[in-house]
Structure formats: structure tokens, C-alpha cells
Amino acid sequence: TRGKCHGTPSGPGAGWVRDPQRGGVMRFDGSGAHLTLPSHPQAGHTAGSWAFWIKVPAAPPASSWTGQIYLQESSVWIALSTGGIGIDLNSGGGWFDTQGGAALGAIAGKGRITRDEWHHIAFSWNGKAVRCFHNGVLSAEAPTVGPKARNPVDKLGPGTTRAMGSRLSGASTFLNGRIDEFRIYDRALSDAEVMAVFRATNPRRAQ
């Protein structure tokens, strides 16, 4: 809900703060705290979309994970990785990254995150392909079923951990940055709908 936090911080390193550009946002300082989220079951779904604003004080490194943005009950992971941002649709079995990589299903695009700037990111998945949008514009896409799919995924996998700001499976990593207006949809948003969300949640365009 706009202007509200529906989660429980696990420690002082995660909390609600005022941002000069966006007002109330969630802050994560990378120290080990995260936000525990209420249940939002999507396991078994064949479509979905995830949209949010993010700002980080340092650009992600050229390789390795720097922090989990979201891990929900359906085991959908979104993380800063390999200099960009990626999504996993099935608990490690369906990873797609905007910058690519030897072991990743690449959706070659522009989704690079620069430091100290707010970026709007959205992922839309219709059961056949995953698409990444950066500031309301399609930047990358890749098939998730069929002969060209590197990491086949036809439905969201099961899972139990629901948190924002950390990777809680295996070796934990924690986000250092700010997140705002995180939205979850049970369908694939169209290009026009993603742009509408970007415009509606962008304070500069609302002025």
C-alpha cells in the first residue's frame, strides 16, 4: 500500500525512513537485517509481475550477488547481480539476469543499476517469457519455455521464506540500499501497464 510498510524489520538495519525525493521508503544498511513479509502465495501460478523502485549507494560489482531484493513464498527471487538485476522464477532453477553470465539465462538488455539514483524496475512473466523493464521501458526479454529457453520455467515454484533485503537460503547476503513502491501482480502486465505504474509512482512526473 502506498505510504505504508506491510512487514516486520528483523533488526535496526532495516526500517522506514524519509527520502528527500520519494518520501517514506524502506532502508536497508547491509548489516544483516531484513524485512519479514506477510504471506503472498503464488506457487503454481503461470503468470505474474513484480515492480519496485530501488536506489543503492554503490553500483553492483561485475560479478557475484550483492543483496536480495525480494524472496517470496513462491520462491521468486529478485537480486542485484553481475552489475545488473535479475529474477529467479523457481527457487534457483529459473534465473534470468539482465547482464547475462556463464551460468545464467541471459535476457540481454540495459538493466544496469547506477549508484545514488532511483530506478524503477519491473519484471513481467506470462508463463512463456520473462520481460524486464527499466524506468517504464522494455529493456530485456527471454523465453522461459520452448527449445530456446536456457532455464525452462512454466510455473512458479514452491517456497516458504518471505523477506525483503536479504538472501536467506544458504549463505546470506544483505541489501545496502532503499526500496519503495514494491508491487506484486498475479498476471503479466502489458508494456502500457508497466509505463502507467512507472508514471503513477514517479513523484517527478506527478508534479
CSV table of C-alpha atoms in Angstrom, one decimal:
chain,number,residue,atom,x,y,z
A,1,THR,CA,0.0,0.0,0.0
A,2,ARG,CA,1.4,3.4,-0.9
A,3,GLY,CA,3.0,5.1,2.0
A,4,LYS,CA,2.8,2.1,4.3
A,5,CYS,CA,5.1,-0.8,5.2
A,6,HIS,CA,3.5,-4.2,5.4
A,7,GLY,CA,6.4,-6.1,7.0
A,8,THR,CA,8.4,-6.5,10.2
A,9,PRO,CA,12.0,-5.4,10.4
A,10,SER,CA,14.3,-8.1,11.8
A,11,GLY,CA,16.7,-5.5,13.3
A,12,PRO,CA,17.7,-1.8,13.4
A,13,GLY,CA,19.5,-2.2,10.0
A,14,ALA,CA,16.1,-2.3,8.2
A,15,GLY,CA,13.4,0.4,8.7
A,16,TRP,CA,11.1,3.1,7.4
A,17,VAL,CA,12.9,6.4,6.7
A,18,ARG,CA,12.1,9.7,4.9
A,19,ASP,CA,13.8,10.1,1.5
A,20,PRO,CA,14.1,13.6,0.1
A,21,GLN,CA,13.0,12.5,-3.4
A,22,ARG,CA,10.3,9.9,-2.6
A,23,GLY,CA,9.1,10.5,0.9
A,24,GLY,CA,8.7,7.3,3.1
A,25,VAL,CA,10.8,4.4,1.8
A,26,MET,CA,12.4,1.2,3.2
A,27,ARG,CA,16.1,1.5,4.1
A,28,PHE,CA,18.5,-1.5,4.3
A,29,ASP,CA,22.0,-0.8,5.5
A,30,GLY,CA,23.5,-4.2,4.5
A,31,SER,CA,24.4,-5.1,8.2
A,32,GLY,CA,22.3,-8.2,8.4
A,33,ALA,CA,18.7,-7.0,8.8
A,34,HIS,CA,15.8,-7.6,6.5
A,35,LEU,CA,12.1,-7.1,6.3
A,36,THR,CA,9.9,-10.2,7.0
A,37,LEU,CA,6.8,-10.1,4.8
A,38,PRO,CA,3.3,-11.3,5.1
A,39,SER,CA,2.3,-14.4,3.1
A,40,HIS,CA,1.6,-13.8,-0.5
A,41,PRO,CA,1.2,-17.3,-2.0
A,42,GLN,CA,1.9,-17.5,-5.8
A,43,ALA,CA,3.3,-21.1,-6.0
A,44,GLY,CA,1.9,-22.8,-9.1
A,45,HIS,CA,0.9,-19.6,-10.8
A,46,THR,CA,1.7,-19.4,-14.6
A,47,ALA,CA,1.9,-15.6,-14.7
A,48,GLY,CA,3.0,-12.7,-12.5
A,49,SER,CA,4.6,-9.2,-12.4
A,50,TRP,CA,6.8,-7.5,-9.8
A,51,ALA,CA,7.6,-3.8,-9.9
A,52,PHE,CA,9.5,-1.5,-7.5
A,53,TRP,CA,11.8,1.5,-7.1
A,54,ILE,CA,15.4,1.0,-5.9
A,55,LYS,CA,18.4,3.2,-5.0
A,56,VAL,CA,21.8,1.8,-3.9
A,57,PRO,CA,24.8,3.8,-2.6
A,58,ALA,CA,27.2,1.8,-4.8
A,59,ALA,CA,26.8,0.1,-8.2
A,60,PRO,CA,26.7,-3.7,-8.1
A,61,PRO,CA,30.0,-5.4,-8.8
A,62,ALA,CA,30.8,-7.0,-12.1
A,63,SER,CA,30.2,-10.5,-10.6
A,64,SER,CA,28.7,-12.1,-7.5
A,65,TRP,CA,25.5,-11.3,-5.6
A,66,THR,CA,25.2,-8.1,-3.6
A,67,GLY,CA,21.8,-8.4,-1.9
A,68,GLN,CA,18.4,-10.0,-2.2
A,69,ILE,CA,15.7,-7.5,-3.1
A,70,TYR,CA,12.8,-10.0,-2.6
A,71,LEU,CA,12.2,-13.6,-1.8
A,72,GLN,CA,8.6,-14.6,-1.6
A,73,GLU,CA,6.6,-17.7,-0.8
A,74,SER,CA,6.6,-18.9,-4.4
A,75,SER,CA,10.5,-18.8,-4.4
A,76,VAL,CA,10.6,-15.8,-6.7
A,77,TRP,CA,14.0,-14.1,-6.1
A,78,ILE,CA,15.0,-10.7,-7.3
A,79,ALA,CA,18.6,-9.6,-6.7
A,80,LEU,CA,21.3,-7.3,-7.7
A,81,SER,CA,23.8,-9.4,-9.5
A,82,THR,CA,26.6,-9.2,-12.1
A,83,GLY,CA,26.4,-5.5,-12.4
A,84,GLY,CA,22.7,-5.6,-13.1
A,85,ILE,CA,19.5,-7.0,-11.8
A,86,GLY,CA,17.9,-10.5,-12.2
A,87,ILE,CA,14.9,-12.6,-11.3
A,88,ASP,CA,14.6,-16.3,-10.4
A,89,LEU,CA,11.2,-17.8,-11.0
A,90,ASN,CA,11.7,-21.2,-9.5
A,91,SER,CA,14.0,-21.3,-6.4
A,92,GLY,CA,17.3,-21.5,-8.2
A,93,GLY,CA,16.1,-23.3,-11.3
A,94,GLY,CA,14.9,-20.4,-13.4
A,95,TRP,CA,17.4,-17.5,-13.1
A,96,PHE,CA,17.4,-14.7,-15.7
A,97,ASP,CA,19.8,-11.8,-15.5
A,98,THR,CA,19.8,-8.6,-17.4
A,99,GLN,CA,23.6,-8.7,-17.8
A,100,GLY,CA,24.0,-12.4,-18.6
A,101,GLY,CA,26.7,-14.7,-17.4
A,102,ALA,CA,28.2,-18.2,-18.0
A,103,ALA,CA,25.6,-20.0,-15.8
A,104,LEU,CA,22.7,-17.6,-16.3
A,105,GLY,CA,19.8,-17.4,-18.7
A,106,ALA,CA,20.6,-14.0,-20.2
A,107,ILE,CA,18.0,-11.5,-21.1
A,108,ALA,CA,20.4,-9.2,-22.8
A,109,GLY,CA,19.3,-5.7,-22.0
A,110,LYS,CA,20.2,-2.4,-20.3
A,111,GLY,CA,19.1,-3.1,-16.8
A,112,ARG,CA,22.3,-1.8,-15.2
A,113,ILE,CA,21.8,-0.1,-11.8
A,114,THR,CA,23.9,3.1,-11.2
A,115,ARG,CA,24.6,4.3,-7.7
A,116,ASP,CA,22.7,7.1,-5.8
A,117,GLU,CA,19.9,7.2,-8.4
A,118,TRP,CA,16.3,5.9,-8.1
A,119,HIS,CA,15.5,3.3,-10.8
A,120,HIS,CA,12.1,1.7,-11.5
A,121,ILE,CA,12.4,-2.0,-12.2
A,122,ALA,CA,9.6,-4.3,-13.3
A,123,PHE,CA,9.5,-8.0,-14.3
A,124,SER,CA,6.6,-9.4,-16.2
A,125,TRP,CA,6.1,-13.1,-16.9
A,126,ASN,CA,3.3,-14.7,-18.8
A,127,GLY,CA,4.3,-18.4,-18.5
A,128,LYS,CA,6.2,-18.3,-21.8
A,129,ALA,CA,8.7,-15.4,-21.5
A,130,VAL,CA,10.1,-13.1,-18.8
A,131,ARG,CA,10.5,-9.4,-19.6
A,132,CYS,CA,12.4,-6.7,-17.8
A,133,PHE,CA,11.5,-3.0,-17.8
A,134,HIS,CA,13.8,-0.2,-16.7
A,135,ASN,CA,12.1,3.1,-15.9
A,136,GLY,CA,8.9,2.0,-17.7
A,137,VAL,CA,10.6,0.9,-20.9
A,138,LEU,CA,11.2,-2.7,-22.0
A,139,SER,CA,15.0,-3.4,-21.8
A,140,ALA,CA,15.3,-7.2,-22.0
A,141,GLU,CA,13.3,-10.4,-22.5
A,142,ALA,CA,13.9,-14.2,-22.8
A,143,PRO,CA,11.8,-17.3,-23.3
A,144,THR,CA,11.0,-19.5,-20.3
A,145,VAL,CA,9.6,-22.4,-22.2
A,146,GLY,CA,10.4,-24.0,-25.6
A,147,PRO,CA,13.7,-25.0,-27.2
A,148,LYS,CA,15.3,-21.6,-26.8
A,149,ALA,CA,14.8,-21.4,-23.0
A,150,ARG,CA,18.1,-21.8,-21.1
A,151,ASN,CA,16.2,-22.2,-17.8
A,152,PRO,CA,12.8,-23.7,-18.5
A,153,VAL,CA,10.0,-22.5,-16.2
A,154,ASP,CA,6.3,-23.0,-16.8
A,155,LYS,CA,5.0,-22.2,-13.3
A,156,LEU,CA,6.2,-20.6,-10.1
A,157,GLY,CA,7.9,-23.0,-7.7
A,158,PRO,CA,7.1,-23.6,-4.0
A,159,GLY,CA,8.9,-22.0,-1.1
A,160,THR,CA,8.4,-20.8,2.4
A,161,THR,CA,10.7,-17.8,3.1
A,162,ARG,CA,9.3,-14.4,2.6
A,163,ALA,CA,11.7,-11.5,3.1
A,164,MET,CA,12.9,-8.3,1.5
A,165,GLY,CA,16.5,-7.1,1.8
A,166,SER,CA,18.3,-10.4,2.2
A,167,ARG,CA,19.1,-13.8,0.7
A,168,LEU,CA,18.1,-16.2,3.4
A,169,SER,CA,18.8,-19.5,1.6
A,170,GLY,CA,22.3,-20.8,2.1
A,171,ALA,CA,24.9,-18.1,2.6
A,172,SER,CA,23.1,-14.9,3.5
A,173,THR,CA,23.7,-11.7,1.7
A,174,PHE,CA,22.1,-8.4,2.6
A,175,LEU,CA,20.9,-5.4,0.6
A,176,ASN,CA,22.5,-2.0,1.1
A,177,GLY,CA,20.0,0.5,-0.4
A,178,ARG,CA,16.5,1.7,-0.4
A,179,ILE,CA,13.3,0.3,-1.9
A,180,ASP,CA,9.9,1.9,-2.5
A,181,GLU,CA,6.5,1.0,-4.0
A,182,PHE,CA,7.1,-2.7,-4.3
A,183,ARG,CA,4.1,-4.2,-6.1
A,184,ILE,CA,3.1,-7.8,-6.8
A,185,TYR,CA,0.6,-8.8,-9.5
A,186,ASP,CA,-0.9,-12.2,-10.3
A,187,ARG,CA,-0.8,-11.6,-14.1
A,188,ALA,CA,1.6,-10.3,-16.7
A,189,LEU,CA,1.5,-6.6,-17.1
A,190,SER,CA,1.5,-5.2,-20.6
A,191,ASP,CA,4.0,-2.6,-21.8
A,192,ALA,CA,1.4,0.2,-21.3
A,193,GLU,CA,0.5,-1.0,-17.8
A,194,VAL,CA,4.2,-1.0,-16.7
A,195,MET,CA,4.6,2.5,-18.0
A,196,ALA,CA,1.4,3.5,-16.2
A,197,VAL,CA,2.8,2.2,-12.9
A,198,PHE,CA,6.1,3.9,-13.5
A,199,ARG,CA,4.4,7.3,-14.2
A,200,ALA,CA,1.9,6.9,-11.3
A,201,THR,CA,4.7,6.2,-8.7
A,202,ASN,CA,7.2,8.7,-10.1
A,203,PRO,CA,7.0,11.9,-7.9
A,204,ARG,CA,8.7,13.9,-10.6
A,205,ARG,CA,6.0,13.1,-13.1
A,206,ALA,CA,3.2,13.7,-10.6
A,207,GLN,CA,4.3,17.3,-10.0
